[in-house]
Amino acid sequence: MYRFKQSLHFFKRKNSTFINSSRRFSHQSQLENAGPMASRLKTRSVIRFTGPEAVKFLQGLVTNDLRRLENPQPEDRTTLTTTNAPFVSVPPVYAALLTPQGRFLYDMFLYRPPRADEKLNRTGSGPGPDSGELELFADVDGSELDELLQTLKKYRLRSKVEIESVADDFSCWQRFGQDLTQKSSEEPDTASLGWGGGFDRSGQSSSQGNNCGWLWYRDPRLDCLGFRGIFPFNTTPPLVEADKETNEENYLLWRLEKGVAEGSAEIPKGEAVPLEYNLAGLNGISFDKGCYVGQELIARTHHRGVIRKRLLPLKFVNDSGKEVEQKVAPRSEVIDASSGKKAGTVTTALGSRGLGLLRLDEAFKGSLTIRGLDDVKVQAIKPEWWPAEWLSDQQEQTSTA
């Protein structure tokens, strides 16, 4: 049985050495004012793909364009210099695997790790002929590891790719916090790196001492989520100080406040429509890459431009506006108290925070509550990273309806 069989809703709490992290943060101000933190993501696991057709195999399955992992463009490539030889670092890609009907199954972060033996070609613009066999790693939902492996092997057929769990060898980590969401004088390059960016330069010298060459990368979904990486199991990544490692629940709270779901516990498997869970805004979908499993529904919905429900951050409060803890459970119905009309559903809840899939024409009316919990009010929050057109399109649809 794999180590990561657990749900995001039922973390096994452990003591943390981060100040005030022996308990999770309960208020937004605590997280917003917190400096850099790091969490080992025990709910995530790692799969390795090896073989000459690894990228081709995955390219036909997942929602994003992976060709940059095989042939990175100049803007996606960073050349690192070690004591032995230069090697190329490429940022990870966030993607999802869908059902043939276009519903969500699994999300993943795909890495092409930098390799010390990857020589540059004569122009210095990319790997040369002696670079060896391509290897990819996927950061995946640990609770779905067995099933995901079976699904991938079902699709493999005669593709020249080997697929295996390396859960015992690697761990997934996240660095996050207020100081990592804004450009810092100490990290002039890293704070500006987003999609198509690169690695955390402040950790370059530390990580180059690692034989595996693993690095922190800017989270490919949003800059405000911080940095993500895969590192050898039972080792502490560079830039993680003993007093800054914190409970994974604090990373979950950080994501909840940004309105970002992760994994099948938060994005219902076989049910969720990826565009309603904002995967396009999280750089998880390419509309130009060509065919993949479930593409037809995604393309049709995107080009029609009608998305009436979206995932939103939620805050649960009482009549006086004070946050209430542990009163709301996932799958609770959100209703308009004035009309009794259903506005949506809570998908994730932790403390006084949560995520909910809500109708945009109902979400911001200010009279939302939980069905059966009249003393709990629901505040839906528009994330700062949302494109303006997501709401303007809905307002236009409502006015013309």
Tab-separated table of C-alpha atoms in Angstrom:
chain	number	residue	atom	x	y	z
A	1	MET	CA	0.000	0.000	0.000
A	2	TYR	CA	1.353	3.424	-0.866
A	3	ARG	CA	2.280	5.969	1.758
A	4	PHE	CA	-0.016	8.666	0.483
A	5	LYS	CA	-3.485	7.062	0.782
A	6	GLN	CA	-5.329	9.916	2.434
A	7	SER	CA	-7.709	12.779	1.736
A	8	LEU	CA	-7.057	16.498	1.905
A	9	HIS	CA	-10.059	16.798	4.199
A	10	PHE	CA	-8.531	14.527	6.843
A	11	PHE	CA	-4.945	15.594	7.430
A	12	LYS	CA	-3.137	13.771	10.197
A	13	ARG	CA	-2.011	16.697	12.282
A	14	LYS	CA	1.619	16.774	13.278
A	15	ASN	CA	3.631	19.178	15.366
A	16	SER	CA	5.465	21.792	13.304
A	17	THR	CA	8.419	23.916	14.241
A	18	PHE	CA	7.095	26.977	12.434
A	19	ILE	CA	6.060	29.684	14.863
A	20	ASN	CA	2.320	29.368	15.592
A	21	SER	CA	2.034	26.381	13.241
A	22	SER	CA	1.460	23.756	15.919
A	23	ARG	CA	-2.076	24.790	15.111
A	24	ARG	CA	-3.224	25.890	11.704
A	25	PHE	CA	-3.819	29.551	10.967
A	26	SER	CA	-7.481	30.422	11.406
A	27	HIS	CA	-7.563	33.989	10.169
A	28	GLN	CA	-6.663	35.466	6.808
A	29	SER	CA	-4.499	38.170	8.385
A	30	GLN	CA	-2.290	35.531	10.002
A	31	LEU	CA	-1.486	33.937	6.660
A	32	GLU	CA	-1.199	37.215	4.782
A	33	ASN	CA	1.353	38.520	7.272
A	34	ALA	CA	3.320	35.259	7.465
A	35	GLY	CA	6.734	35.124	5.887
A	36	PRO	CA	7.978	32.306	3.650
A	37	MET	CA	6.821	28.867	4.760
A	38	ALA	CA	7.363	25.411	3.301
A	39	SER	CA	5.274	22.268	3.501
A	40	ARG	CA	6.010	18.717	2.484
A	41	LEU	CA	2.852	17.706	0.645
A	42	LYS	CA	2.037	14.322	2.125
A	43	THR	CA	-1.158	14.156	0.075
A	44	ARG	CA	0.841	14.160	-3.172
A	45	SER	CA	2.932	11.424	-4.744
A	46	VAL	CA	5.330	11.081	-7.673
A	47	ILE	CA	5.220	9.046	-10.900
A	48	ARG	CA	8.136	8.673	-13.312
A	49	PHE	CA	7.887	8.348	-17.097
A	50	THR	CA	10.892	7.177	-19.100
A	51	GLY	CA	11.326	6.367	-22.757
A	52	PRO	CA	11.652	8.031	-26.156
A	53	GLU	CA	7.886	8.512	-26.472
A	54	ALA	CA	7.145	9.805	-22.970
A	55	VAL	CA	6.138	13.290	-24.139
A	56	LYS	CA	4.246	11.999	-27.176
A	57	PHE	CA	2.280	9.599	-24.969
A	58	LEU	CA	1.263	12.257	-22.448
A	59	GLN	CA	0.651	14.893	-25.132
A	60	GLY	CA	-2.280	12.854	-26.422
A	61	LEU	CA	-3.779	12.467	-22.954
A	62	VAL	CA	-3.572	15.668	-20.910
A	63	THR	CA	-5.004	19.145	-21.291
A	64	ASN	CA	-1.799	21.154	-21.628
A	65	ASP	CA	0.918	21.338	-24.280
A	66	LEU	CA	3.958	19.333	-23.162
A	67	ARG	CA	6.142	19.849	-26.217
A	68	ARG	CA	8.093	22.517	-24.351
A	69	LEU	CA	9.360	19.767	-22.028
A	70	GLU	CA	10.895	17.911	-24.948
A	71	ASN	CA	11.995	20.879	-27.049
A	72	PRO	CA	11.998	23.935	-24.781
A	73	GLN	CA	11.861	27.313	-26.443
A	74	PRO	CA	14.475	29.944	-25.535
A	75	GLU	CA	12.035	31.756	-23.225
A	76	ASP	CA	11.370	28.502	-21.338
A	77	ARG	CA	14.991	27.522	-20.932
A	78	THR	CA	17.448	28.476	-18.220
A	79	THR	CA	21.054	27.367	-18.445
A	80	LEU	CA	22.612	26.501	-15.098
A	81	THR	CA	26.326	26.174	-14.534
A	82	THR	CA	27.703	23.550	-12.176
A	83	THR	CA	31.278	22.735	-11.370
A	84	ASN	CA	31.244	20.061	-14.075
A	85	ALA	CA	29.139	21.236	-17.022
A	86	PRO	CA	26.176	23.438	-17.886
A	87	PHE	CA	22.729	21.900	-17.978
A	88	VAL	CA	19.256	23.084	-18.958
A	89	SER	CA	16.378	23.764	-16.573
A	90	VAL	CA	12.789	23.865	-17.878
A	91	PRO	CA	9.786	25.020	-15.782
A	92	PRO	CA	7.080	22.467	-14.939
A	93	VAL	CA	3.706	22.259	-16.658
A	94	TYR	CA	0.352	21.983	-14.874
A	95	ALA	CA	-2.216	19.777	-16.627
A	96	ALA	CA	-5.186	17.479	-16.088
A	97	LEU	CA	-6.352	14.116	-17.370
A	98	LEU	CA	-10.060	14.010	-18.267
A	99	THR	CA	-12.733	11.473	-19.056
A	100	PRO	CA	-13.691	11.073	-22.739
A	101	GLN	CA	-16.726	13.246	-21.860
A	102	GLY	CA	-14.457	16.074	-20.729
A	103	ARG	CA	-14.888	15.707	-16.961
A	104	PHE	CA	-11.994	16.001	-14.535
A	105	LEU	CA	-10.134	12.884	-13.393
A	106	TYR	CA	-6.646	13.817	-12.133
A	107	ASP	CA	-4.386	16.861	-12.030
A	108	MET	CA	-0.604	16.749	-12.251
A	109	PHE	CA	2.530	18.882	-12.315
A	110	LEU	CA	4.915	17.552	-14.953
A	111	TYR	CA	8.649	18.120	-14.529
A	112	ARG	CA	11.571	17.531	-16.792
A	113	PRO	CA	14.350	17.521	-14.203
A	114	PRO	CA	17.640	19.274	-14.967
A	115	ARG	CA	20.399	16.769	-15.436
A	116	ALA	CA	24.082	17.295	-14.792
A	117	ASP	CA	24.972	15.014	-17.739
A	118	GLU	CA	22.799	16.939	-20.216
A	119	LYS	CA	25.354	18.635	-22.428
A	120	LEU	CA	24.408	21.698	-24.424
A	121	ASN	CA	24.622	21.727	-28.207
A	122	ARG	CA	27.201	23.853	-29.990
A	123	THR	CA	24.980	26.926	-29.991
A	124	GLY	CA	24.259	26.616	-26.277
A	125	SER	CA	20.535	26.803	-27.026
A	126	GLY	CA	19.500	23.302	-26.038
A	127	PRO	CA	20.507	19.746	-25.259
A	128	GLY	CA	22.957	18.095	-27.564
A	129	PRO	CA	22.947	14.621	-29.119
A	130	ASP	CA	24.407	12.955	-26.028
A	131	SER	CA	21.656	14.056	-23.676
A	132	GLY	CA	20.301	10.538	-23.212
A	133	GLU	CA	16.775	9.235	-22.716
A	134	LEU	CA	14.094	11.729	-21.727
A	135	GLU	CA	12.730	11.384	-18.199
A	136	LEU	CA	9.626	13.091	-16.807
A	137	PHE	CA	8.219	13.207	-13.273
A	138	ALA	CA	4.604	13.881	-12.310
A	139	ASP	CA	3.465	15.331	-8.975
A	140	VAL	CA	0.016	13.700	-8.544
A	141	ASP	CA	-2.757	13.176	-6.000
A	142	GLY	CA	-1.462	10.461	-3.662
A	143	SER	CA	-4.940	9.168	-2.824
A	144	GLU	CA	-5.464	8.302	-6.506
A	145	LEU	CA	-2.017	6.877	-7.197
A	146	ASP	CA	-2.962	3.237	-7.833
A	147	GLU	CA	-5.928	4.114	-10.004
A	148	LEU	CA	-3.965	6.713	-11.977
A	149	LEU	CA	-1.195	4.224	-12.695
A	150	GLN	CA	-3.779	1.726	-13.973
A	151	THR	CA	-5.393	4.390	-16.172
A	152	LEU	CA	-2.086	5.483	-17.675
A	153	LYS	CA	-1.043	1.904	-18.397
A	154	LYS	CA	-4.412	1.254	-20.035
A	155	TYR	CA	-3.729	4.081	-22.481
A	156	ARG	CA	-0.085	3.115	-23.052
A	157	LEU	CA	-0.726	0.310	-25.606
A	158	ARG	CA	2.477	0.114	-27.686
A	159	SER	CA	3.917	3.481	-26.746
A	160	LYS	CA	7.601	3.358	-25.881
A	161	VAL	CA	7.263	4.641	-22.356
A	162	GLU	CA	7.731	3.106	-18.922
A	163	ILE	CA	5.469	4.258	-16.079
A	164	GLU	CA	6.243	3.634	-12.422
A	165	SER	CA	5.583	4.986	-8.966
A	166	VAL	CA	8.570	6.540	-7.232
A	167	ALA	CA	6.604	7.478	-4.104
A	168	ASP	CA	9.278	5.915	-1.910
A	169	ASP	CA	12.032	7.961	-3.518
A	170	PHE	CA	10.639	11.488	-3.865
A	171	SER	CA	8.452	13.997	-2.025
A	172	CYS	CA	6.512	17.032	-3.253
A	173	TRP	CA	7.057	20.396	-1.544
A	174	GLN	CA	5.519	23.885	-1.675
A	175	ARG	CA	7.088	27.197	-0.597
A	176	PHE	CA	4.542	29.932	-0.021
A	177	GLY	CA	3.842	33.067	1.989
A	178	GLN	CA	3.395	36.781	1.618
A	179	ASP	CA	7.082	37.506	1.005
A	180	LEU	CA	7.074	35.173	-2.002
A	181	THR	CA	4.104	36.783	-3.765
A	182	GLN	CA	5.742	40.151	-4.336
A	183	LYS	CA	9.001	41.127	-5.957
A	184	SER	CA	11.740	41.266	-3.356
A	185	SER	CA	14.993	43.187	-3.460
A	186	GLU	CA	16.699	39.997	-2.337
A	187	GLU	CA	15.109	37.941	-5.091
A	188	PRO	CA	14.838	40.375	-8.036
A	189	ASP	CA	14.399	37.660	-10.641
A	190	THR	CA	12.349	35.001	-8.923
A	191	ALA	CA	9.345	37.113	-7.985
A	192	SER	CA	8.730	38.062	-11.609
A	193	LEU	CA	8.887	34.532	-12.973
A	194	GLY	CA	5.474	33.120	-13.880
A	195	TRP	CA	4.197	30.878	-16.648
A	196	GLY	CA	7.061	30.387	-19.077
A	197	GLY	CA	9.470	31.594	-16.415
A	198	GLY	CA	12.034	29.521	-14.607
A	199	PHE	CA	13.508	28.519	-11.323
A	200	ASP	CA	14.176	30.156	-7.997
A	201	ARG	CA	17.561	31.807	-8.530
A	202	SER	CA	18.021	32.380	-4.820
A	203	GLY	CA	18.201	28.606	-4.369
A	204	GLN	CA	20.418	27.892	-7.358
A	205	SER	CA	23.723	27.639	-5.515
A	206	SER	CA	22.226	25.493	-2.766
A	207	SER	CA	20.418	23.154	-5.081
A	208	GLN	CA	23.401	22.701	-7.370
A	209	GLY	CA	25.077	20.906	-4.529
A	210	ASN	CA	22.422	18.198	-4.848
A	211	ASN	CA	23.443	15.290	-7.060
A	212	CYS	CA	19.887	15.114	-8.419
A	213	GLY	CA	19.934	18.757	-9.536
A	214	TRP	CA	16.408	19.424	-8.209
A	215	LEU	CA	15.268	23.039	-7.949
A	216	TRP	CA	12.403	25.158	-6.706
A	217	TYR	CA	10.237	26.430	-9.570
A	218	ARG	CA	7.642	29.168	-9.605
A	219	ASP	CA	4.252	27.458	-9.298
A	220	PRO	CA	3.046	27.179	-12.923
A	221	ARG	CA	-0.549	28.028	-11.955
A	222	LEU	CA	-0.186	31.414	-10.249
A	223	ASP	CA	2.678	33.540	-8.941
A	224	CYS	CA	0.797	34.084	-5.671
A	225	LEU	CA	0.983	30.366	-4.858
A	226	GLY	CA	4.761	30.552	-4.457
A	227	PHE	CA	7.205	27.827	-5.498
A	228	ARG	CA	6.834	24.102	-6.009
A	229	GLY	CA	9.297	21.268	-6.388
A	230	ILE	CA	10.050	17.553	-6.203
A	231	PHE	CA	12.954	16.536	-3.986
A	232	PRO	CA	14.533	13.252	-2.853
A	233	PHE	CA	12.596	11.633	-0.025
A	234	ASN	CA	13.808	12.230	3.540
A	235	THR	CA	15.861	15.257	2.516
A	236	THR	CA	15.168	18.894	3.284
A	237	PRO	CA	15.052	21.084	0.153
A	238	PRO	CA	17.246	24.181	-0.127
A	239	LEU	CA	15.847	27.378	1.443
A	240	VAL	CA	13.740	25.414	3.961
A	241	GLU	CA	14.870	26.405	7.439
A	242	ALA	CA	13.894	24.318	10.433
A	243	ASP	CA	11.687	27.074	11.856
A	244	LYS	CA	9.876	27.640	8.543
A	245	GLU	CA	8.524	24.152	7.838
A	246	THR	CA	4.820	24.086	8.559
A	247	ASN	CA	1.722	21.901	8.550
A	248	GLU	CA	0.305	21.115	5.112
A	249	GLU	CA	-3.040	22.449	6.318
A	250	ASN	CA	-1.549	25.946	6.183
A	251	TYR	CA	-0.772	25.474	2.496
A	252	LEU	CA	-4.357	24.295	2.019
A	253	LEU	CA	-5.617	27.463	3.728
A	254	TRP	CA	-3.315	29.546	1.524
A	255	ARG	CA	-4.843	27.940	-1.571
A	256	LEU	CA	-8.399	28.265	-0.300
A	257	GLU	CA	-7.957	32.001	0.097
A	258	LYS	CA	-6.643	32.228	-3.474
A	259	GLY	CA	-9.556	30.159	-4.802
A	260	VAL	CA	-7.408	27.297	-6.112
A	261	ALA	CA	-8.469	23.652	-5.821
A	262	GLU	CA	-6.028	20.752	-6.080
A	263	GLY	CA	-6.543	17.010	-6.419
A	264	SER	CA	-9.609	14.802	-6.610
A	265	ALA	CA	-10.692	15.572	-3.044
A	266	GLU	CA	-11.325	19.168	-4.090
A	267	ILE	CA	-12.112	18.747	-7.800
A	268	PRO	CA	-14.745	15.979	-7.931
A	269	LYS	CA	-13.504	13.109	-10.070
A	270	GLY	CA	-15.763	12.272	-12.996
A	271	GLU	CA	-18.039	15.246	-12.249
A	272	ALA	CA	-16.141	18.526	-12.406
A	273	VAL	CA	-16.043	20.599	-15.589
A	274	PRO	CA	-12.446	21.907	-15.750
A	275	LEU	CA	-13.408	25.376	-16.976
A	276	GLU	CA	-15.790	25.829	-14.034
A	277	TYR	CA	-12.883	24.996	-11.714
A	278	ASN	CA	-10.825	27.696	-13.457
A	279	LEU	CA	-8.155	25.402	-14.903
A	280	ALA	CA	-7.796	27.661	-17.941
A	281	GLY	CA	-6.985	30.612	-15.678
A	282	LEU	CA	-4.509	28.403	-13.818
A	283	ASN	CA	-2.492	27.730	-16.986
A	284	GLY	CA	-3.705	24.139	-17.020
A	285	ILE	CA	-5.319	24.036	-20.475
A	286	SER	CA	-3.956	24.734	-23.941
A	287	PHE	CA	-6.534	25.575	-26.596
A	288	ASP	CA	-3.978	25.297	-29.416
A	289	LYS	CA	-2.265	21.953	-28.794
A	290	GLY	CA	-4.532	19.620	-30.767
A	291	CYS	CA	-6.381	16.510	-29.673
A	292	TYR	CA	-6.393	14.965	-26.209
A	293	VAL	CA	-8.862	12.896	-24.198
A	294	GLY	CA	-11.979	14.972	-23.477
A	295	GLN	CA	-10.968	17.898	-25.679
A	296	GLU	CA	-14.288	18.243	-27.511
A	297	LEU	CA	-16.299	19.469	-24.504
A	298	ILE	CA	-13.512	21.794	-23.369
A	299	ALA	CA	-13.142	23.395	-26.797
A	300	ARG	CA	-16.890	23.737	-27.325
A	301	THR	CA	-17.467	25.331	-23.912
A	302	HIS	CA	-14.499	27.676	-24.319
A	303	HIS	CA	-15.487	28.941	-27.753
A	304	ARG	CA	-19.122	29.325	-26.743
A	305	GLY	CA	-17.912	31.500	-23.882
A	306	VAL	CA	-20.765	30.642	-21.508
A	307	ILE	CA	-19.554	29.613	-18.055
A	308	ARG	CA	-22.280	30.326	-15.531
A	309	LYS	CA	-20.654	28.672	-12.497
A	310	ARG	CA	-17.132	29.047	-11.164
A	311	LEU	CA	-15.126	27.975	-8.146
A	312	LEU	CA	-14.809	30.777	-5.581
A	313	PRO	CA	-13.139	31.288	-2.181
A	314	LEU	CA	-15.680	31.288	0.664
A	315	LYS	CA	-15.611	32.666	4.184
A	316	PHE	CA	-18.083	31.466	6.820
A	317	VAL	CA	-19.241	34.039	9.391
A	318	ASN	CA	-22.031	34.592	11.923
A	319	ASP	CA	-24.593	37.396	11.995
A	320	SER	CA	-22.063	39.799	13.486
A	321	GLY	CA	-19.467	39.039	10.842
A	322	LYS	CA	-17.189	36.973	13.081
A	323	GLU	CA	-15.624	33.932	11.438
A	324	VAL	CA	-17.081	30.598	12.545
A	325	GLU	CA	-14.974	27.443	12.706
A	326	GLN	CA	-15.731	23.824	11.775
A	327	LYS	CA	-19.444	24.276	11.150
A	328	VAL	CA	-19.578	23.739	7.389
A	329	ALA	CA	-18.841	20.461	5.617
A	330	PRO	CA	-18.065	19.757	1.954
A	331	ARG	CA	-21.154	19.240	-0.246
A	332	SER	CA	-23.228	21.610	1.888
A	333	GLU	CA	-25.698	23.606	-0.193
A	334	VAL	CA	-25.242	27.368	-0.468
A	335	ILE	CA	-28.555	29.178	-0.832
A	336	ASP	CA	-29.837	32.732	-1.200
A	337	ALA	CA	-31.507	33.375	2.155
A	338	SER	CA	-33.950	35.863	0.662
A	339	SER	CA	-35.326	33.548	-2.015
A	340	GLY	CA	-34.322	30.086	-0.830
A	341	LYS	CA	-32.816	29.488	-4.261
A	342	LYS	CA	-29.722	27.289	-4.476
A	343	ALA	CA	-26.646	29.288	-5.432
A	344	GLY	CA	-24.127	26.441	-5.412
A	345	THR	CA	-22.258	23.868	-3.341
A	346	VAL	CA	-19.358	23.938	-0.902
A	347	THR	CA	-16.629	21.735	-2.376
A	348	THR	CA	-13.944	22.113	0.314
A	349	ALA	CA	-14.063	23.402	3.880
A	350	LEU	CA	-11.407	23.934	6.550
A	351	GLY	CA	-12.075	26.038	9.608
A	352	SER	CA	-13.835	29.229	8.560
A	353	ARG	CA	-12.672	28.987	4.935
A	354	GLY	CA	-13.693	26.990	1.942
A	355	LEU	CA	-14.227	26.739	-1.777
A	356	GLY	CA	-17.579	26.650	-3.480
A	357	LEU	CA	-18.886	26.133	-6.980
A	358	LEU	CA	-21.397	28.982	-7.265
A	359	ARG	CA	-23.576	30.529	-9.937
A	360	LEU	CA	-22.007	33.871	-10.770
A	361	ASP	CA	-25.386	35.593	-10.958
A	362	GLU	CA	-26.023	34.603	-7.309
A	363	ALA	CA	-22.541	34.569	-5.783
A	364	PHE	CA	-22.138	38.223	-4.827
A	365	LYS	CA	-25.630	39.157	-3.660
A	366	GLY	CA	-24.573	39.279	-0.014
A	367	SER	CA	-27.425	37.139	1.304
A	368	LEU	CA	-25.937	33.663	1.066
A	369	THR	CA	-26.193	31.052	3.798
A	370	ILE	CA	-25.865	27.291	4.277
A	371	ARG	CA	-29.004	25.221	3.961
A	372	GLY	CA	-29.895	23.955	7.432
A	373	LEU	CA	-27.458	26.367	9.132
A	374	ASP	CA	-29.299	29.674	9.255
A	375	ASP	CA	-26.761	31.120	11.704
A	376	VAL	CA	-23.902	30.704	9.189
A	377	LYS	CA	-23.511	33.349	6.496
A	378	VAL	CA	-21.409	32.766	3.395
A	379	GLN	CA	-19.208	35.442	1.887
A	380	ALA	CA	-18.018	34.723	-1.658
A	381	ILE	CA	-14.753	36.477	-2.540
A	382	LYS	CA	-13.526	37.407	-6.015
A	383	PRO	CA	-9.835	36.412	-6.282
A	384	GLU	CA	-7.427	39.158	-7.331
A	385	TRP	CA	-6.006	36.995	-10.112
A	386	TRP	CA	-9.329	36.537	-11.922
A	387	PRO	CA	-9.492	38.062	-15.415
A	388	ALA	CA	-11.997	40.945	-15.492
A	389	GLU	CA	-13.899	39.347	-18.360
A	390	TRP	CA	-14.996	36.387	-16.240
A	391	LEU	CA	-17.466	38.608	-14.408
A	392	SER	CA	-18.185	41.058	-17.214
A	393	ASP	CA	-19.147	38.171	-19.511
A	394	GLN	CA	-21.555	36.864	-16.877
A	395	GLN	CA	-23.092	40.318	-16.380
A	396	GLU	CA	-23.574	40.635	-20.117
A	397	GLN	CA	-25.221	37.197	-20.302
A	398	THR	CA	-27.537	38.103	-17.400
A	399	SER	CA	-28.573	41.417	-18.943
A	400	THR	CA	-29.415	39.789	-22.270
A	401	ALA	CA	-31.201	36.783	-20.781
